[in-house]
Amino acid sequence: MGSFQNPFASTIYYFTLVLLHIIFIIMFFSIMSGRSMHSVVVGLVCLAIASAVCCSSVGSSNNIMCLESERHALLQFKQGLVDDSNALASWKSEKDCCKWRGIACNNQTGHVITLDLSYSYDANLDSTELRGEISPSLLELRYLNYLDLSFIDFGEILIPKFIGSLSQLKELKLVYANSNGPVPPQLGNLSNLHTLDLSSNDFEGMMIPKFIGSMSQLKELELADANFSGPVPPQLGNLSNLHTLDLSFNDFEGMMIPKFIGSLSQLKELKLASANFSGPVPPQLGNLSNLHTLDLSFNDFEGMMIPKFIGFLSQLKELELADANISGPVPPQLGNLSNLHTLDLYGNQVVSSENLEWLSHLSSLRYLNMSWLNLSEAVNWPESLSKLTLLTELELSDCNIPDVNPRSLAFINSSTSLQLLDLSYNSLNSSIFYWIANVNSNFVHIIHLTSNNLEGPIPDVFTRMLSLVTLDLSHNQLEGGISKGFQNLCSLESLTLRANQLSENIGDSVKTLSIAENTLETLNLRDNLFWGSLPDFVGQLSSLETLFLSGNSLSGVITEAHFLNLSRLQSLAVSNNRFSINLSSDWNPPFQLDWLEMSSCKVGPAFPKWILTQTNLTALYLSNAGLSGSLPNKFWDQFSGLVWLDLSMNQIHGKLPNLSSTSLSYVNLSSNLFSGALPSFSPMLERLYLSNNRFSGPLSSFCATQDPDLAYLDISKNLLSGELPNCWMQFQILYLFNLGKNKLSGKIPSSLSNLQGIQVLRLHDNNFSGELPSLENCTRLSMVDLGNNNLSGKIPTWIGQSLTKVVILRLRSNEFNGIIPFSLCSLAAIHVLDLSHNNISGGLPH
């Protein structure tokens, strides 16, 4: 930060400098002309005196306070802000405003030249610490050239017009300031502006203002995520000094990238990601020879090939084309980009590359992501990658890369600096382990090999990877136990071995990981064949946040000792084992869980009191847990944040309260003893399973629930009665609808025809009567079971004409009459057709 100076002191300072120069020139000519030593000595004395005066004048300037008018203006500005976190504490303790945080002054004139409050944003909390309004008192800061009010919440107000009067501004930043549109045209008066950043605001779908194109000094224009829409005004083509243009995360309505951008010859950064551009990439962008960064990700280029001209943008360091709907082979011209350090082609599923030789020329590459590309013919991929010695992140997920040839591995040296390796969702066999063994083990932090064809025991290729933090080998066919080489993984934080065929005593497995006692945060061994009792040592893994052991063959008793030091535990899953949960009723856990699974463990009969202390739970799975009796009185209030709840297959009784104000998305209470009327449910409900209980009464209250996302509804095997309400048009995405084995009556409502996504419809074993309403719009139906009702009339011909995907059609034990319609012969997918016990006459159609 600078400070104010006395104008008189400044005058003395400059006068002294001039005097020093004069004396120096006189001395120089005296020496050159052979003058006497006396003259030189006199000159030196004068020089010393002048220097002392100069130093004195400079020192005295540090004692001058800031101009009172500008200090007062800043205090007025502060009064318009709410500062709950005391971010502006220094704005009162120091009288010299040049020493206030966020303020800088000109060290010659003393005027405030910088106001920067962007520091008030707390990145850890993702929140702003200041809010309020922008006071016009800033107009007193006539020499202000840098104004950054980013991350201050200005309450959806317009950007003040008076900012356009701050004529000396060179940089204006209002990022994430909760401002909305329109952008005041007065900003066009800022003719000296070099940087304009209005990113992350809401300008209500308006066009980018044309006047920005007249701000001829602009070098940086950042308008990302600001809710601008198209077209992009051609006036921006006048910004000949522009070196950064960011229009990402706006909506330019499917228009082409403007050709005029190619005339902005000074551009170094061009970011147009997720901006709803479409059509071919204009070849004029090939003129941007100074470009360092090109980001066209998440647009729709309609299956066009990657333009070859990109390969001639020789200064490129970052090229991002992720999920941009491009196709065809990768042009080998990309191999010309020797300065490239980031290449992201992720998500372009129809892009292929039979030969990756071009990759080997990208000697500066540090980040490579070609996930989802079709690399099935790229048999040389290990050789090409071996030349990328600076590569730190490699992502080749779900691109069907071929297996490595073990015979060639001895001749392949992998990157010496690789930190992240993701080869997930391919069909790689276990030979990939030996390619990984060639990687310099000192740097590797993250390895993802999930969902491949890895078989046999885990080899000791990770033994020397002392920096390994994350290892994911889930969804393979690995056998045996946890490799003994894991005993050296002292930095390990996350180990995921889910869904393999690993079989080992769980005690031995945990012992192998003992070196990571203080670092391990995630241990996921679910869906394997681990056996034995859980060792108490698990309770010493003090950094553990996630422990998933569900779906194994574990047994024994879980006690408080298993959780002794697990104060950071957030997710616990031990379902589908043979555990007995023996935790005292007054136990106070050291953790607060958000996810708990104990299904098919012996938890009951009483609902555990310790679970009631876990008020952060979003998921609770206690299916088949031996619970009986009623739920605790405060259960629903205590767990108001639950999203997933499964208490099925217990002996719980009681009535359900109104659940419309909950966050429940998944509810499974089937196979219990719940009774009473159905309540209203959460508007976020997606799956509801209440079958095999004692719910009674009508369904009308259920229809009061607005559940647009409801996909699975099963209330079969209850005591529901009355007519089925005609409200099903509001459940547009219902997939499964099962009300079988109740006491419902009346006609089947016509609104069922609105369920165009429905695939399973079961209304069997009720007392429905009348004719079957048209369901010809429900063309995805694969199972229709209306058996054991009192339906009458003819079997509709539309069944064979529209329900062509039906596999099971069950209309038995009704009162249908007439002949079997010939259209049923069109049901090519039918496996079960049951029309028995009706009043049908005539012959079988053929």
mmCIF file of C-alpha atoms in Angstrom, residues 147-468:
data_model
loop_
_atom_site.group_PDB
_atom_site.id
_atom_site.type_symbol
_atom_site.label_atom_id
_atom_site.label_comp_id
_atom_site.label_asym_id
_atom_site.label_seq_id
_atom_site.Cartn_x
_atom_site.Cartn_y
_atom_site.Cartn_z
ATOM 1 C CA LEU A 147 -12.170 -1.062 -8.557
ATOM 2 C CA ASP A 148 -12.914 -4.650 -7.495
ATOM 3 C CA LEU A 149 -16.131 -5.230 -5.550
ATOM 4 C CA SER A 150 -16.372 -8.919 -6.442
ATOM 5 C CA PHE A 151 -18.193 -11.332 -4.119
ATOM 6 C CA ILE A 152 -20.117 -8.572 -2.323
ATOM 7 C CA ASP A 153 -23.852 -9.260 -2.297
ATOM 8 C CA PHE A 154 -25.527 -6.158 -3.699
ATOM 9 C CA GLY A 155 -29.008 -7.665 -3.478
ATOM 10 C CA GLU A 156 -29.950 -8.007 -7.161
ATOM 11 C CA ILE A 157 -29.625 -4.281 -7.826
ATOM 12 C CA LEU A 158 -28.590 -2.725 -11.101
ATOM 13 C CA ILE A 159 -24.965 -1.766 -11.527
ATOM 14 C CA PRO A 160 -24.997 1.934 -10.518
ATOM 15 C CA LYS A 161 -24.835 4.351 -13.429
ATOM 16 C CA PHE A 162 -22.395 6.631 -11.602
ATOM 17 C CA ILE A 163 -19.609 4.074 -11.973
ATOM 18 C CA GLY A 164 -19.430 5.315 -15.554
ATOM 19 C CA SER A 165 -18.210 8.661 -14.185
ATOM 20 C CA LEU A 166 -15.052 7.169 -12.649
ATOM 21 C CA SER A 167 -13.162 8.234 -15.735
ATOM 22 C CA GLN A 168 -9.701 7.096 -14.601
ATOM 23 C CA LEU A 169 -10.744 3.455 -14.131
ATOM 24 C CA LYS A 170 -8.535 0.918 -15.850
ATOM 25 C CA GLU A 171 -9.898 -2.196 -14.153
ATOM 26 C CA LEU A 172 -13.511 -2.838 -13.109
ATOM 27 C CA LYS A 173 -14.418 -6.157 -11.519
ATOM 28 C CA LEU A 174 -17.891 -6.983 -10.185
ATOM 29 C CA VAL A 175 -17.718 -10.775 -10.165
ATOM 30 C CA TYR A 176 -20.467 -12.656 -8.308
ATOM 31 C CA ALA A 177 -21.865 -9.422 -6.974
ATOM 32 C CA ASN A 178 -25.550 -10.410 -7.237
ATOM 33 C CA SER A 179 -26.166 -7.670 -9.780
ATOM 34 C CA ASN A 180 -28.712 -7.987 -12.529
ATOM 35 C CA GLY A 181 -29.479 -6.281 -15.786
ATOM 36 C CA PRO A 182 -29.395 -4.328 -17.855
ATOM 37 C CA VAL A 183 -25.785 -3.172 -17.862
ATOM 38 C CA PRO A 184 -25.953 0.644 -17.701
ATOM 39 C CA PRO A 185 -24.742 2.287 -20.938
ATOM 40 C CA GLN A 186 -22.834 4.849 -18.831
ATOM 41 C CA LEU A 187 -20.089 2.232 -18.430
ATOM 42 C CA GLY A 188 -19.291 2.992 -22.060
ATOM 43 C CA ASN A 189 -17.750 6.283 -20.855
ATOM 44 C CA LEU A 190 -14.877 4.382 -19.238
ATOM 45 C CA SER A 191 -12.558 4.966 -22.183
ATOM 46 C CA ASN A 192 -9.414 4.028 -20.239
ATOM 47 C CA LEU A 193 -10.713 0.640 -19.127
ATOM 48 C CA HIS A 194 -8.322 -2.259 -19.681
ATOM 49 C CA THR A 195 -10.241 -4.934 -17.752
ATOM 50 C CA LEU A 196 -13.996 -5.447 -17.460
ATOM 51 C CA ASP A 197 -15.185 -8.479 -15.493
ATOM 52 C CA LEU A 198 -18.925 -8.871 -14.865
ATOM 53 C CA SER A 199 -18.889 -12.665 -14.548
ATOM 54 C CA SER A 200 -21.342 -14.639 -12.399
ATOM 55 C CA ASN A 201 -24.180 -12.139 -12.293
ATOM 56 C CA ASP A 202 -27.676 -12.226 -13.773
ATOM 57 C CA PHE A 203 -28.297 -9.887 -16.694
ATOM 58 C CA GLU A 204 -31.657 -11.531 -17.364
ATOM 59 C CA GLY A 205 -31.010 -12.966 -20.809
ATOM 60 C CA MET A 206 -30.187 -9.635 -22.401
ATOM 61 C CA MET A 207 -27.680 -9.188 -25.200
ATOM 62 C CA ILE A 208 -24.128 -8.212 -24.450
ATOM 63 C CA PRO A 209 -24.189 -4.399 -24.673
ATOM 64 C CA LYS A 210 -22.970 -3.046 -27.991
ATOM 65 C CA PHE A 211 -21.208 -0.123 -26.329
ATOM 66 C CA ILE A 212 -18.557 -2.483 -24.971
ATOM 67 C CA GLY A 213 -17.238 -2.612 -28.537
ATOM 68 C CA SER A 214 -16.297 1.074 -28.300
ATOM 69 C CA MET A 215 -14.068 0.587 -25.235
ATOM 70 C CA SER A 216 -11.004 0.487 -27.422
ATOM 71 C CA GLN A 217 -8.436 0.046 -24.636
ATOM 72 C CA LEU A 218 -9.962 -3.200 -23.349
ATOM 73 C CA LYS A 219 -7.517 -6.062 -22.964
ATOM 74 C CA GLU A 220 -9.608 -8.357 -20.787
ATOM 75 C CA LEU A 221 -13.351 -8.886 -21.228
ATOM 76 C CA GLU A 222 -14.849 -11.495 -18.905
ATOM 77 C CA LEU A 223 -18.612 -12.028 -19.049
ATOM 78 C CA ALA A 224 -18.838 -15.705 -18.067
ATOM 79 C CA ASP A 225 -21.932 -17.096 -16.325
ATOM 80 C CA ALA A 226 -23.756 -13.782 -16.536
ATOM 81 C CA ASN A 227 -27.013 -14.894 -18.223
ATOM 82 C CA PHE A 228 -26.361 -13.075 -21.476
ATOM 83 C CA SER A 229 -28.017 -14.372 -24.625
ATOM 84 C CA GLY A 230 -27.299 -14.051 -28.310
ATOM 85 C CA PRO A 231 -26.370 -12.928 -30.771
ATOM 86 C CA VAL A 232 -22.916 -11.704 -29.795
ATOM 87 C CA PRO A 233 -22.753 -8.084 -30.998
ATOM 88 C CA PRO A 234 -20.319 -7.669 -33.927
ATOM 89 C CA GLN A 235 -19.062 -4.434 -32.315
ATOM 90 C CA LEU A 236 -16.844 -6.616 -30.102
ATOM 91 C CA GLY A 237 -14.779 -7.134 -33.243
ATOM 92 C CA ASN A 238 -13.487 -3.565 -32.766
ATOM 93 C CA LEU A 239 -11.582 -4.525 -29.610
ATOM 94 C CA SER A 240 -8.238 -4.860 -31.358
ATOM 95 C CA ASN A 241 -6.248 -4.830 -28.081
ATOM 96 C CA LEU A 242 -8.207 -7.670 -26.514
ATOM 97 C CA HIS A 243 -6.110 -10.576 -25.258
ATOM 98 C CA THR A 244 -8.720 -12.308 -23.043
ATOM 99 C CA LEU A 245 -12.336 -12.996 -24.037
ATOM 100 C CA ASP A 246 -14.514 -15.199 -21.820
ATOM 101 C CA LEU A 247 -18.176 -15.653 -22.771
ATOM 102 C CA SER A 248 -18.566 -19.094 -21.164
ATOM 103 C CA PHE A 249 -21.780 -20.291 -19.494
ATOM 104 C CA ASN A 250 -24.173 -18.002 -21.309
ATOM 105 C CA ASP A 251 -26.872 -18.821 -23.854
ATOM 106 C CA PHE A 252 -26.185 -17.721 -27.403
ATOM 107 C CA GLU A 253 -29.197 -19.637 -28.672
ATOM 108 C CA GLY A 254 -27.539 -22.196 -30.899
ATOM 109 C CA MET A 255 -25.828 -19.633 -33.111
ATOM 110 C CA MET A 256 -22.440 -20.104 -34.718
ATOM 111 C CA ILE A 257 -19.326 -18.764 -33.061
ATOM 112 C CA PRO A 258 -18.976 -15.276 -34.592
ATOM 113 C CA LYS A 259 -16.448 -15.108 -37.414
ATOM 114 C CA PHE A 260 -15.255 -11.676 -36.322
ATOM 115 C CA ILE A 261 -13.547 -13.228 -33.290
ATOM 116 C CA GLY A 262 -10.915 -14.406 -35.761
ATOM 117 C CA SER A 263 -9.964 -10.747 -36.381
ATOM 118 C CA LEU A 264 -8.991 -10.172 -32.725
ATOM 119 C CA SER A 265 -5.365 -10.864 -33.526
ATOM 120 C CA GLN A 266 -4.031 -10.135 -30.024
ATOM 121 C CA LEU A 267 -6.196 -12.777 -28.336
ATOM 122 C CA LYS A 268 -4.343 -15.120 -26.022
ATOM 123 C CA GLU A 269 -7.338 -16.595 -24.184
ATOM 124 C CA LEU A 270 -10.643 -17.498 -25.835
ATOM 125 C CA LYS A 271 -13.170 -19.203 -23.567
ATOM 126 C CA LEU A 272 -16.576 -20.054 -25.010
ATOM 127 C CA ALA A 273 -17.452 -23.148 -22.957
ATOM 128 C CA SER A 274 -21.075 -24.122 -22.353
ATOM 129 C CA ALA A 275 -22.396 -21.104 -24.237
ATOM 130 C CA ASN A 276 -24.894 -22.892 -26.525
ATOM 131 C CA PHE A 277 -22.928 -22.298 -29.714
ATOM 132 C CA SER A 278 -23.516 -24.712 -32.572
ATOM 133 C CA GLY A 279 -22.599 -25.287 -36.192
ATOM 134 C CA PRO A 280 -19.074 -25.646 -37.536
ATOM 135 C CA VAL A 281 -16.179 -23.877 -35.841
ATOM 136 C CA PRO A 282 -15.404 -20.876 -38.102
ATOM 137 C CA PRO A 283 -12.041 -21.252 -39.881
ATOM 138 C CA GLN A 284 -11.309 -17.593 -39.093
ATOM 139 C CA LEU A 285 -10.248 -18.734 -35.608
ATOM 140 C CA GLY A 286 -7.193 -20.119 -37.348
ATOM 141 C CA ASN A 287 -5.939 -16.529 -37.625
ATOM 142 C CA LEU A 288 -5.466 -16.282 -33.858
ATOM 143 C CA SER A 289 -1.751 -17.043 -33.967
ATOM 144 C CA ASN A 290 -1.139 -15.713 -30.431
ATOM 145 C CA LEU A 291 -3.751 -17.925 -28.809
ATOM 146 C CA HIS A 292 -2.629 -19.733 -25.652
ATOM 147 C CA THR A 293 -6.012 -21.006 -24.447
ATOM 148 C CA LEU A 294 -8.946 -22.237 -26.534
ATOM 149 C CA ASP A 295 -11.974 -23.612 -24.684
ATOM 150 C CA LEU A 296 -14.983 -24.620 -26.779
ATOM 151 C CA SER A 297 -16.234 -27.334 -24.395
ATOM 152 C CA PHE A 298 -19.900 -28.228 -23.876
ATOM 153 C CA ASN A 299 -21.270 -26.743 -27.070
ATOM 154 C CA ASP A 300 -22.904 -28.501 -30.016
ATOM 155 C CA PHE A 301 -20.793 -28.585 -33.148
ATOM 156 C CA GLU A 302 -23.246 -30.960 -34.814
ATOM 157 C CA GLY A 303 -20.926 -33.882 -35.369
ATOM 158 C CA MET A 304 -18.289 -31.891 -37.241
ATOM 159 C CA MET A 305 -14.664 -32.995 -37.123
ATOM 160 C CA ILE A 306 -12.073 -31.242 -34.990
ATOM 161 C CA PRO A 307 -10.832 -28.485 -37.326
ATOM 162 C CA LYS A 308 -7.373 -29.187 -38.710
ATOM 163 C CA PHE A 309 -6.413 -25.517 -38.438
ATOM 164 C CA ILE A 310 -6.265 -25.883 -34.637
ATOM 165 C CA GLY A 311 -3.099 -27.916 -35.189
ATOM 166 C CA PHE A 312 -1.398 -24.805 -36.588
ATOM 167 C CA LEU A 313 -2.098 -22.551 -33.599
ATOM 168 C CA SER A 314 1.485 -23.079 -32.522
ATOM 169 C CA GLN A 315 1.287 -21.056 -29.285
ATOM 170 C CA LEU A 316 -1.579 -23.100 -27.821
ATOM 171 C CA LYS A 317 -1.049 -24.309 -24.271
ATOM 172 C CA GLU A 318 -4.624 -25.307 -23.402
ATOM 173 C CA LEU A 319 -7.100 -26.929 -25.790
ATOM 174 C CA GLU A 320 -10.468 -27.907 -24.317
ATOM 175 C CA LEU A 321 -13.097 -29.502 -26.545
ATOM 176 C CA ALA A 322 -14.919 -31.662 -23.990
ATOM 177 C CA ASP A 323 -18.463 -32.856 -24.749
ATOM 178 C CA ALA A 324 -18.764 -30.631 -27.817
ATOM 179 C CA ASN A 325 -20.526 -33.111 -30.162
ATOM 180 C CA ILE A 326 -17.582 -33.468 -32.474
ATOM 181 C CA SER A 327 -16.931 -36.652 -34.415
ATOM 182 C CA GLY A 328 -14.578 -38.409 -36.803
ATOM 183 C CA PRO A 329 -10.915 -39.164 -36.289
ATOM 184 C CA VAL A 330 -8.671 -36.857 -34.300
ATOM 185 C CA PRO A 331 -6.656 -34.890 -36.899
ATOM 186 C CA PRO A 332 -2.955 -35.762 -36.579
ATOM 187 C CA GLN A 333 -2.191 -32.046 -37.019
ATOM 188 C CA LEU A 334 -2.784 -31.720 -33.285
ATOM 189 C CA GLY A 335 0.634 -33.324 -32.951
ATOM 190 C CA ASN A 336 2.148 -30.007 -34.092
ATOM 191 C CA LEU A 337 1.168 -28.341 -30.815
ATOM 192 C CA SER A 338 4.514 -28.756 -29.080
ATOM 193 C CA ASN A 339 3.650 -26.117 -26.423
ATOM 194 C CA LEU A 340 0.384 -27.776 -25.432
ATOM 195 C CA HIS A 341 0.157 -28.748 -21.762
ATOM 196 C CA THR A 342 -3.638 -29.379 -21.515
ATOM 197 C CA LEU A 343 -5.688 -31.428 -23.985
ATOM 198 C CA ASP A 344 -9.288 -32.286 -23.072
ATOM 199 C CA LEU A 345 -11.406 -34.179 -25.615
ATOM 200 C CA TYR A 346 -13.640 -35.842 -23.004
ATOM 201 C CA GLY A 347 -17.175 -36.922 -23.826
ATOM 202 C CA ASN A 348 -17.094 -36.905 -27.632
ATOM 203 C CA GLN A 349 -18.256 -40.480 -28.048
ATOM 204 C CA VAL A 350 -18.065 -40.631 -31.823
ATOM 205 C CA VAL A 351 -14.521 -39.331 -32.010
ATOM 206 C CA SER A 352 -12.006 -42.054 -32.760
ATOM 207 C CA SER A 353 -8.281 -42.396 -33.200
ATOM 208 C CA GLU A 354 -6.830 -45.537 -34.711
ATOM 209 C CA ASN A 355 -3.282 -44.295 -34.337
ATOM 210 C CA LEU A 356 -2.108 -42.194 -31.404
ATOM 211 C CA GLU A 357 1.357 -41.580 -32.827
ATOM 212 C CA TRP A 358 0.543 -37.855 -33.047
ATOM 213 C CA LEU A 359 0.278 -37.773 -29.259
ATOM 214 C CA SER A 360 3.943 -38.657 -28.857
ATOM 215 C CA HIS A 361 4.932 -35.253 -30.300
ATOM 216 C CA LEU A 362 3.166 -33.283 -27.546
ATOM 217 C CA SER A 363 6.287 -33.167 -25.431
ATOM 218 C CA SER A 364 4.966 -30.451 -23.098
ATOM 219 C CA LEU A 365 1.682 -32.205 -22.297
ATOM 220 C CA ARG A 366 0.763 -32.388 -18.614
ATOM 221 C CA TYR A 367 -2.994 -33.092 -18.690
ATOM 222 C CA LEU A 368 -4.655 -35.467 -21.166
ATOM 223 C CA ASN A 369 -8.322 -36.471 -21.077
ATOM 224 C CA MET A 370 -9.716 -38.578 -23.915
ATOM 225 C CA SER A 371 -12.386 -40.364 -21.873
ATOM 226 C CA TRP A 372 -15.390 -41.637 -23.867
ATOM 227 C CA LEU A 373 -13.543 -41.470 -27.179
ATOM 228 C CA ASN A 374 -13.416 -44.640 -29.243
ATOM 229 C CA LEU A 375 -9.823 -45.844 -28.955
ATOM 230 C CA SER A 376 -10.565 -49.518 -29.612
ATOM 231 C CA GLU A 377 -8.141 -49.605 -32.576
ATOM 232 C CA ALA A 378 -5.358 -47.643 -30.903
ATOM 233 C CA VAL A 379 -3.142 -50.627 -30.167
ATOM 234 C CA ASN A 380 -0.085 -48.374 -29.861
ATOM 235 C CA TRP A 381 -1.438 -46.292 -27.009
ATOM 236 C CA PRO A 382 1.188 -47.358 -24.420
ATOM 237 C CA GLU A 383 4.044 -46.527 -26.826
ATOM 238 C CA SER A 384 2.595 -43.106 -27.657
ATOM 239 C CA LEU A 385 2.049 -42.218 -24.021
ATOM 240 C CA SER A 386 5.556 -43.307 -23.099
ATOM 241 C CA LYS A 387 6.936 -40.221 -24.861
ATOM 242 C CA LEU A 388 4.923 -37.857 -22.659
ATOM 243 C CA THR A 389 7.473 -37.651 -19.884
ATOM 244 C CA LEU A 390 5.917 -34.549 -18.261
ATOM 245 C CA LEU A 391 2.386 -35.962 -18.087
ATOM 246 C CA THR A 392 0.852 -35.566 -14.625
ATOM 247 C CA GLU A 393 -2.823 -36.453 -15.281
ATOM 248 C CA LEU A 394 -4.034 -39.142 -17.702
ATOM 249 C CA GLU A 395 -7.755 -39.867 -18.081
ATOM 250 C CA LEU A 396 -8.769 -42.587 -20.558
ATOM 251 C CA SER A 397 -12.004 -43.710 -18.928
ATOM 252 C CA ASP A 398 -14.658 -45.579 -20.926
ATOM 253 C CA CYS A 399 -12.850 -45.445 -24.267
ATOM 254 C CA ASN A 400 -12.465 -49.182 -24.894
ATOM 255 C CA ILE A 401 -8.684 -49.082 -25.098
ATOM 256 C CA PRO A 402 -7.062 -52.416 -26.034
ATOM 257 C CA ASP A 403 -5.139 -54.525 -23.564
ATOM 258 C CA VAL A 404 -1.440 -53.882 -23.305
ATOM 259 C CA ASN A 405 0.963 -56.398 -24.796
ATOM 260 C CA PRO A 406 3.052 -57.773 -21.899
ATOM 261 C CA ARG A 407 5.916 -58.612 -24.267
ATOM 262 C CA SER A 408 6.371 -54.946 -25.185
ATOM 263 C CA LEU A 409 6.261 -53.597 -21.648
ATOM 264 C CA ALA A 410 10.012 -53.949 -21.122
ATOM 265 C CA PHE A 411 10.610 -51.356 -23.840
ATOM 266 C CA ILE A 412 8.099 -48.801 -22.570
ATOM 267 C CA ASN A 413 8.980 -46.120 -20.068
ATOM 268 C CA SER A 414 5.947 -44.306 -18.722
ATOM 269 C CA SER A 415 5.729 -40.744 -17.448
ATOM 270 C CA THR A 416 8.183 -39.865 -14.722
ATOM 271 C CA SER A 417 5.763 -37.414 -13.114
ATOM 272 C CA LEU A 418 2.310 -39.052 -13.395
ATOM 273 C CA GLN A 419 0.042 -38.146 -10.459
ATOM 274 C CA LEU A 420 -3.417 -39.200 -11.656
ATOM 275 C CA LEU A 421 -4.272 -42.253 -13.767
ATOM 276 C CA ASP A 422 -7.870 -43.062 -14.716
ATOM 277 C CA LEU A 423 -8.434 -46.119 -16.931
ATOM 278 C CA SER A 424 -11.928 -46.912 -15.568
ATOM 279 C CA TYR A 425 -14.747 -48.517 -17.548
ATOM 280 C CA ASN A 426 -12.623 -50.245 -20.154
ATOM 281 C CA SER A 427 -12.156 -53.981 -20.680
ATOM 282 C CA LEU A 428 -8.561 -54.156 -19.581
ATOM 283 C CA ASN A 429 -7.169 -57.388 -18.217
ATOM 284 C CA SER A 430 -4.631 -57.761 -15.437
ATOM 285 C CA SER A 431 -1.673 -57.074 -17.718
ATOM 286 C CA ILE A 432 -2.383 -53.381 -17.154
ATOM 287 C CA PHE A 433 -0.908 -53.807 -13.663
ATOM 288 C CA TYR A 434 2.514 -54.372 -15.181
ATOM 289 C CA TRP A 435 2.257 -51.266 -17.344
ATOM 290 C CA ILE A 436 1.432 -49.349 -14.162
ATOM 291 C CA ALA A 437 4.543 -50.853 -12.574
ATOM 292 C CA ASN A 438 6.633 -48.865 -15.091
ATOM 293 C CA VAL A 439 5.217 -45.584 -13.821
ATOM 294 C CA ASN A 440 7.552 -43.606 -11.588
ATOM 295 C CA SER A 441 6.163 -44.602 -8.227
ATOM 296 C CA ASN A 442 7.323 -41.507 -6.380
ATOM 297 C CA PHE A 443 4.618 -39.214 -7.716
ATOM 298 C CA VAL A 444 1.446 -41.261 -8.263
ATOM 299 C CA HIS A 445 -1.414 -39.977 -6.087
ATOM 300 C CA ILE A 446 -4.595 -41.333 -7.691
ATOM 301 C CA ILE A 447 -5.320 -44.548 -9.635
ATOM 302 C CA HIS A 448 -8.800 -45.480 -10.932
ATOM 303 C CA LEU A 449 -9.225 -48.913 -12.545
ATOM 304 C CA THR A 450 -12.881 -49.515 -11.713
ATOM 305 C CA SER A 451 -15.094 -51.614 -14.027
ATOM 306 C CA ASN A 452 -12.478 -53.495 -16.056
ATOM 307 C CA ASN A 453 -11.758 -57.216 -16.431
ATOM 308 C CA LEU A 454 -9.050 -57.468 -13.802
ATOM 309 C CA GLU A 455 -8.795 -61.034 -12.518
ATOM 310 C CA GLY A 456 -6.793 -63.045 -10.027
ATOM 311 C CA PRO A 457 -4.971 -61.696 -6.970
ATOM 312 C CA ILE A 458 -3.921 -58.064 -6.656
ATOM 313 C CA PRO A 459 -0.216 -58.036 -7.641
ATOM 314 C CA ASP A 460 2.445 -56.212 -5.652
ATOM 315 C CA VAL A 461 2.773 -53.358 -8.132
ATOM 316 C CA PHE A 462 1.740 -50.691 -5.620
ATOM 317 C CA THR A 463 4.417 -51.515 -3.038
ATOM 318 C CA ARG A 464 6.697 -48.582 -3.905
ATOM 319 C CA MET A 465 3.937 -46.025 -4.470
ATOM 320 C CA LEU A 466 4.476 -44.281 -1.176
ATOM 321 C CA SER A 467 2.616 -41.164 -2.394
ATOM 322 C CA LEU A 468 -0.513 -43.084 -3.399
#
